[in-house]
Short mmCIF file of C-alpha atoms in Angstrom, two decimals:
data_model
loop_
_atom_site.label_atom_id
_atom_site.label_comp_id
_atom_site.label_asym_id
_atom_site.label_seq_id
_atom_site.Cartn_x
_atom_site.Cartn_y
_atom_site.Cartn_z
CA UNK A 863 4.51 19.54 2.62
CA UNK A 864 2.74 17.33 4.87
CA UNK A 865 4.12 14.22 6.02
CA UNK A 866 1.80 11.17 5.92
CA UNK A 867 1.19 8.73 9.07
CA UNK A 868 3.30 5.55 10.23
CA UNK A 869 1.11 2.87 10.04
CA UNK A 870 0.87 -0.45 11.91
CA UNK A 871 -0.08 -4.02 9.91
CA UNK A 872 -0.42 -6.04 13.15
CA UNK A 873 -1.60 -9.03 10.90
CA UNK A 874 -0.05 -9.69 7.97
CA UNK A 875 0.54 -13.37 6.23
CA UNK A 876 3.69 -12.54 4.56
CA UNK A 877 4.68 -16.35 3.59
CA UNK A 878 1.38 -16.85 1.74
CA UNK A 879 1.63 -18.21 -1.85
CA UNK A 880 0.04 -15.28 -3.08
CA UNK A 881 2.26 -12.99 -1.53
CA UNK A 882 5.77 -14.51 -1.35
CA UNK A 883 7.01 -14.22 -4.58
CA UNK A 884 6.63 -10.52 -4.84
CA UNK A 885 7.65 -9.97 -1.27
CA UNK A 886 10.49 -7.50 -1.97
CA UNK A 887 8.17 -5.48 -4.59
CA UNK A 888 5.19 -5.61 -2.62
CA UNK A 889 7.24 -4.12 0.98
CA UNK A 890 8.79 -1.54 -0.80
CA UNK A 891 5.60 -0.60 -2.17
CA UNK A 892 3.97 -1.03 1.48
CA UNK A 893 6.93 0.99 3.07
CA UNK A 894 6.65 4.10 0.73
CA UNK A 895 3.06 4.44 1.90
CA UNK A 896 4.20 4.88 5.38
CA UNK A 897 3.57 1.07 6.33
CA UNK A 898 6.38 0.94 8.98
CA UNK A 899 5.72 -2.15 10.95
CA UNK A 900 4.35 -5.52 10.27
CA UNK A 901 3.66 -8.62 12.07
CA UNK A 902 3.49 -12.02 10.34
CA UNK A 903 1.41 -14.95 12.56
CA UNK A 904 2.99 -18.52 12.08
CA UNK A 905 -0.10 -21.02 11.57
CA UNK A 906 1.73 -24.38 11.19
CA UNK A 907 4.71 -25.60 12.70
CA UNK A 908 6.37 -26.01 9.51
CA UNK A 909 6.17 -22.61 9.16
CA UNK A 910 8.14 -21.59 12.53
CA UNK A 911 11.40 -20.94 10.87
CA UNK A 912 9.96 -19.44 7.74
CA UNK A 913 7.98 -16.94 9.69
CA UNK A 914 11.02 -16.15 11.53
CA UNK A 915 13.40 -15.79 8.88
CA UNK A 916 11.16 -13.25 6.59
CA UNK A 917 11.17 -10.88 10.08
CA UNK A 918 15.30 -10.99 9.96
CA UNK A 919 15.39 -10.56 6.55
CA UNK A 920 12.85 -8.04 5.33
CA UNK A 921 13.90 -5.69 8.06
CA UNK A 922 15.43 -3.16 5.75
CA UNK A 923 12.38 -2.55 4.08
CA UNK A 924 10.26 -2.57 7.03
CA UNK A 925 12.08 -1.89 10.20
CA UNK A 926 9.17 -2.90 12.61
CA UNK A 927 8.51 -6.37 11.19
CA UNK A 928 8.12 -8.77 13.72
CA UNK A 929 6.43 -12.44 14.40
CA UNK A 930 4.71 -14.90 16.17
CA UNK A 931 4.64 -18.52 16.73
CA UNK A 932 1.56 -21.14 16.63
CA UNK A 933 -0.73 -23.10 15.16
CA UNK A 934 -4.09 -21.86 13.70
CA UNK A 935 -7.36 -23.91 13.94
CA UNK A 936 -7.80 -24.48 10.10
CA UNK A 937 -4.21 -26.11 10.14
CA UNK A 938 -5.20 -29.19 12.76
CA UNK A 939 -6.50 -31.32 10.49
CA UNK A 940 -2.78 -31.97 9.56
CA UNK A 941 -1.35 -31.05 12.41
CA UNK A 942 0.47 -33.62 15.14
CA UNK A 943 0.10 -33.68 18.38
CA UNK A 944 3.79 -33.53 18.72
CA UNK A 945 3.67 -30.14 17.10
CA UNK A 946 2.89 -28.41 20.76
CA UNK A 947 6.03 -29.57 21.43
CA UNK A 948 7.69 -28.21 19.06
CA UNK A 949 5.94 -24.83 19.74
CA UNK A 950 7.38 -24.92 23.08
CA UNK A 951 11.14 -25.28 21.54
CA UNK A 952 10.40 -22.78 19.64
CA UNK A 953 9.40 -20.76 21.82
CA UNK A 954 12.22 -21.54 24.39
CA UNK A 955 15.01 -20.95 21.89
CA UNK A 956 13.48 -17.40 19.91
CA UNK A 957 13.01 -16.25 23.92
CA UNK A 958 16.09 -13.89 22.72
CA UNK A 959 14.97 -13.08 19.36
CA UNK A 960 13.83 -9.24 20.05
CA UNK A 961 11.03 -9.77 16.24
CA UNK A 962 9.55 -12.32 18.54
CA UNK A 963 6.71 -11.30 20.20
CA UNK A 964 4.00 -14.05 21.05
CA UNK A 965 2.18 -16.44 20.40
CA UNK A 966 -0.36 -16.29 17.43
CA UNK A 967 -2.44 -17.08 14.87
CA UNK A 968 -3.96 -19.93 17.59
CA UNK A 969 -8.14 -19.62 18.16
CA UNK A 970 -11.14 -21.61 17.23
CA UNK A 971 -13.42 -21.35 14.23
CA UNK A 972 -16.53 -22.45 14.68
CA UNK A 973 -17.39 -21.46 10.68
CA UNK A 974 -15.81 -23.33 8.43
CA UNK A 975 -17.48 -27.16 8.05
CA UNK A 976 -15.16 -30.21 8.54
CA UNK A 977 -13.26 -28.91 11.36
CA UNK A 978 -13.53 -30.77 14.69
CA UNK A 979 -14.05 -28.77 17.56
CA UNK A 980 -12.34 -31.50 20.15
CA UNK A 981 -9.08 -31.11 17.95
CA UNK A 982 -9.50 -27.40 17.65
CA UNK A 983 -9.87 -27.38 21.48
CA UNK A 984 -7.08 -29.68 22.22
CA UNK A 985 -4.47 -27.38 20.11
CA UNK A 986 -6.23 -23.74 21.40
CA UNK A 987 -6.07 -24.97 24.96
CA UNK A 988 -2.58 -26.35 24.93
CA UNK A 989 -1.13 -23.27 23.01
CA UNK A 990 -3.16 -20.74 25.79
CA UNK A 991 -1.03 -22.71 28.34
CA UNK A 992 2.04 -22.08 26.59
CA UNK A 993 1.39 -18.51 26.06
CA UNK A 994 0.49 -18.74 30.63
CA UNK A 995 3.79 -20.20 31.19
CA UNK A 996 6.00 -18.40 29.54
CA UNK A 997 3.58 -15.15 30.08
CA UNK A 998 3.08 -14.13 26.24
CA UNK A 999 0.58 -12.31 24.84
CA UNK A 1000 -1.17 -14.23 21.98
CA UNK A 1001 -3.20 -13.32 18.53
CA UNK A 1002 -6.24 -15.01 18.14
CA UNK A 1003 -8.54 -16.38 15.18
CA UNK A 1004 -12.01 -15.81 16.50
CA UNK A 1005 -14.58 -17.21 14.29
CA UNK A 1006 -18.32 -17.67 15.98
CA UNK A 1007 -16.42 -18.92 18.66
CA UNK A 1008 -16.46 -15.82 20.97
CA UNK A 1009 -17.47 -17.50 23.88
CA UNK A 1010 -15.62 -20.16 24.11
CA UNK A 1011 -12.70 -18.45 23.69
CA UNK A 1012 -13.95 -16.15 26.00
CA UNK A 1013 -14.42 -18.92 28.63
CA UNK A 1014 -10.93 -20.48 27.88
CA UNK A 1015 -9.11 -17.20 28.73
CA UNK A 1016 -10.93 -16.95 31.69
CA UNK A 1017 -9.59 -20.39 33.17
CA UNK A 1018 -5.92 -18.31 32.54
CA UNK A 1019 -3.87 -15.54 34.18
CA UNK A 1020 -2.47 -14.20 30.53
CA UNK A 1021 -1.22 -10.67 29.52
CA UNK A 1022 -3.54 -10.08 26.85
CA UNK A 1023 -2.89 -10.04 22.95
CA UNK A 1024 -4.91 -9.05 19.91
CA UNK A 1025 -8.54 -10.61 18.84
CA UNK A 1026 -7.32 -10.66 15.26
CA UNK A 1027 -10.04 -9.53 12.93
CA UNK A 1028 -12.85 -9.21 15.74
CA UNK A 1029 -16.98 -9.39 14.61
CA UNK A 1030 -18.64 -10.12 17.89
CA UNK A 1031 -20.79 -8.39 20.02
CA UNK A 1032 -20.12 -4.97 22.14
CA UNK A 1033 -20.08 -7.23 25.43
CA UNK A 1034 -17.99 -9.70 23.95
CA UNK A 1035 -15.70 -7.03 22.95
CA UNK A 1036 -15.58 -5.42 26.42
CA UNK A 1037 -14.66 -8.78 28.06
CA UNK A 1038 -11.65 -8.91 25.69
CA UNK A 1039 -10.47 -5.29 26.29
CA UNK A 1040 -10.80 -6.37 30.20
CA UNK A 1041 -8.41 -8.98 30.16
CA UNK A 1042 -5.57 -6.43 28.07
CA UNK A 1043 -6.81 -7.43 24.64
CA UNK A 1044 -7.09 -5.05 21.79
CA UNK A 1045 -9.40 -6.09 19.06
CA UNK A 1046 -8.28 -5.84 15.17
CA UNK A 1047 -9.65 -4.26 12.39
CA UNK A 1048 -9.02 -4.15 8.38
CA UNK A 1049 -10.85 -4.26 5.14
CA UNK A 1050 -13.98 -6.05 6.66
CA UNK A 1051 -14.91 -2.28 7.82
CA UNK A 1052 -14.31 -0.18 4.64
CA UNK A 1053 -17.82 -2.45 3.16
CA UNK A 1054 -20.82 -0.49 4.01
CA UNK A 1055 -23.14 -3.22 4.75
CA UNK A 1056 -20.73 -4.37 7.66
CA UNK A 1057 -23.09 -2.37 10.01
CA UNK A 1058 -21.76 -4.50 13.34
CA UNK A 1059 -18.03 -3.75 12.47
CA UNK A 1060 -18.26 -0.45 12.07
CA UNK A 1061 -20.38 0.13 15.09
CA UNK A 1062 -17.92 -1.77 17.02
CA UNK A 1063 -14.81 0.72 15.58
CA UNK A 1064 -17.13 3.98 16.51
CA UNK A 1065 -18.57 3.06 19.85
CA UNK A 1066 -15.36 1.03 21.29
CA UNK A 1067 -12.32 3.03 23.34
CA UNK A 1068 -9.45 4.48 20.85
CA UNK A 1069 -6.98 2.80 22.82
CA UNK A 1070 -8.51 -0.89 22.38
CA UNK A 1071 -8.07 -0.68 18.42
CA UNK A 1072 -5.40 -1.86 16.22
CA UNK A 1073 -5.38 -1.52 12.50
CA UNK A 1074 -4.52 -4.92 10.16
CA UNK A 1075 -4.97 -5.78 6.48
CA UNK A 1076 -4.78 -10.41 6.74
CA UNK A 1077 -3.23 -10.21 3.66
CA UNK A 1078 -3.46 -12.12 1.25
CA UNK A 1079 -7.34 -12.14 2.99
CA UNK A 1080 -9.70 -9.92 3.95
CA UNK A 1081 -9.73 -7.51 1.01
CA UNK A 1082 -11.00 -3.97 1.35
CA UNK A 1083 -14.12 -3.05 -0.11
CA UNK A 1084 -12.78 -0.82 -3.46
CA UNK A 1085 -10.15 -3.43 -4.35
CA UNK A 1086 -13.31 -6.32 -4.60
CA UNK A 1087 -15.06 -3.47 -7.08
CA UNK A 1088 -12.24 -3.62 -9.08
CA UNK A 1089 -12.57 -7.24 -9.37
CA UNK A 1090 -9.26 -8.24 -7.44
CA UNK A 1091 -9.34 -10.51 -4.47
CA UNK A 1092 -5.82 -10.62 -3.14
CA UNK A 1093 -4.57 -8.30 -0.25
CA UNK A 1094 -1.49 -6.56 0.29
CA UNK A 1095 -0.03 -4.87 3.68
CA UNK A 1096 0.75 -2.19 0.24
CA UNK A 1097 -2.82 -1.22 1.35
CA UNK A 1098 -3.04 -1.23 4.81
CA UNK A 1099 -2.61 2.71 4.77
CA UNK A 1100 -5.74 3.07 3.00
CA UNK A 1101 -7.92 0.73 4.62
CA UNK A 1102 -6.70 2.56 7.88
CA UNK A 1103 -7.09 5.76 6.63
CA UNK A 1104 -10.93 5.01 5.69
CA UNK A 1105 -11.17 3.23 9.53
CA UNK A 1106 -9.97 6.75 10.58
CA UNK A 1107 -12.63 8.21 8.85
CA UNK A 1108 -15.62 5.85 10.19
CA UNK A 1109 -14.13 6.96 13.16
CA UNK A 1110 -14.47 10.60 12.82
CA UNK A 1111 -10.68 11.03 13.62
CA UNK A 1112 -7.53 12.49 11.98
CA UNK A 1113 -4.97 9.73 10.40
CA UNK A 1114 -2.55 11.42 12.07
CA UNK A 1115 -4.15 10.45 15.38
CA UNK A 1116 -5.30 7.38 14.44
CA UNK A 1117 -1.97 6.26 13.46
CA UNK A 1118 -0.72 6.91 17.36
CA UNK A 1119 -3.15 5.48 19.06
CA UNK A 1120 -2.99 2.47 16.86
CA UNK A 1121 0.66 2.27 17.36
CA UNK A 1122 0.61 2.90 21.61
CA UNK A 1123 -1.94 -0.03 21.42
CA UNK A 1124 0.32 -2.34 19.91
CA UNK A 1125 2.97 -1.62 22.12
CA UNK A 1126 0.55 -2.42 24.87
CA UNK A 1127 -0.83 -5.50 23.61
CA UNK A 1128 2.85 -7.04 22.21
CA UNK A 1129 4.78 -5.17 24.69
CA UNK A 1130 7.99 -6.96 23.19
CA UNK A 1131 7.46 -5.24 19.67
CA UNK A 1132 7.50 -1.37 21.32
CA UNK A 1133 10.96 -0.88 20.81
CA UNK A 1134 10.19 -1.24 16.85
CA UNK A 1135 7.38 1.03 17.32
CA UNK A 1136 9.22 4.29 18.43
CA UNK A 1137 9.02 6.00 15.06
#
């Protein structure tokens, strides 16, 4: 009998709402699929400890679960300036904590209305130069914001990270994998119409590609036919599996390379990722 891949969730929003409640249920479910490690991104400050406490405490079901700290650009309206601050604390005192392994989910998003860009900035910039001092890789939230991020990173000597759920172009892509990012992709690619994304996951280097579902977000393709809108890392193996196929790949290869490149880009989470 054959055995079926590890897989690799390297963006995962395990203390939604949507999600919480059936936490235990749905990472059983996600861990009998062969879903072996996850990573939850913090996106407030509130949520630090949270985000911190579902890695410790999930770990029997998933072994590789892991997180990061920060604050994401659709959470500054509320956020306080202070809260950097805090995110430095943080940072400073989980140091130790092996399930913490950068910074993350910090970007821009340039999409959504209502948002302003000189608070967006303010947060992103000050969260890239915590992630320069204390030399950690970060996850970002790129939203038709490409090149300014692009520029931002630039003005930095950082170690890399992952451009969570990536849609820009080739070049913008390259850039990224030239300064040690990999570039995310989930349930965006299993719709046929997403003609860029899948180009991007054919024509770009195996070892610059890491799988993710965004759960509760992002849902794949089949589970919007079935009139459901709510994701679960439950599906991740799936989703990956059909990425594997766009490819042209085996999942059994897949699966590797996706795993090696997380190592690479979190370099603190590869001793989860030995299985």
């Amino acid at each position: 009998m054959s055995v079926s891949p590890s897989w690799v969730d390297t963006h995962c929003h395990l203390d939604a709402p949507e999600l919480f409640p059936n936490l235990l249920t749905i990472l059983e479910e996600a861990a009998q699929k062969g879903v072996k490690a996850i990573l939850i991104p913090a996106v407030q400050a509130g949520d630090f400890d949270h985000v911190k406490a579902l890695a410790h405490d999930y770990a029997k079901q998933i072994p590789g679960l892991v997180y990061t700290l920060g604050i994401h650009p659709l959470y500054i309206q509320k956020a306080k300036e202070s809260d950097l601050l805090v995110l430095k604390e943080k940072i400073e005192t989980n140091l130790e904590d092996p399930r913490f392994v950068g910074i993350g989910e910090i970007g821009l998003d340039y999409f959504v209305e209502g948002l302003d860009p000189l608070r967006q900035d303010f947060f992103f910039q000050g969260q890239l130069d915590l992630a320069q001092q204390f030399q950690l890789p970060v996850v970002l939230h790129i939203r038709r914001s490409q090149d300014a991020i692009l520029k931002a990173l630039r003005q930095r000597t950082l170690p890399g990270g992952i451009a969570h759920a990536f849609n820009g172009s080739f070049q913008q892509a390259e850039q990224l994998i030239g300064m040690n990012f990999k570039l995310g992709f989930g349930g965006a690619a299993t719709y046929t119409r997403a003609l860029q994304i899948r180009r991007l996951l054919t024509e770009l280097p195996l070892d610059s590609i890491v799988t993710e579902t965004d759960a509760p977000d992002i849902p794949p393709a089949w589970l919007r036919d079935e009139g459901a809108e709510c994701n679960s890392p439950s599906y991740l193996p799936r989703i990956a599996s059909e990425l594997a196929d766009i490819r042209g790949i085996s999942h059994d290869q897949f699966a590797l390379a996706v795993r090696q490149n997380a190592s690479q880009a979190l370099p603190r989470w590869s001793s989860f990722l030995s299985f």
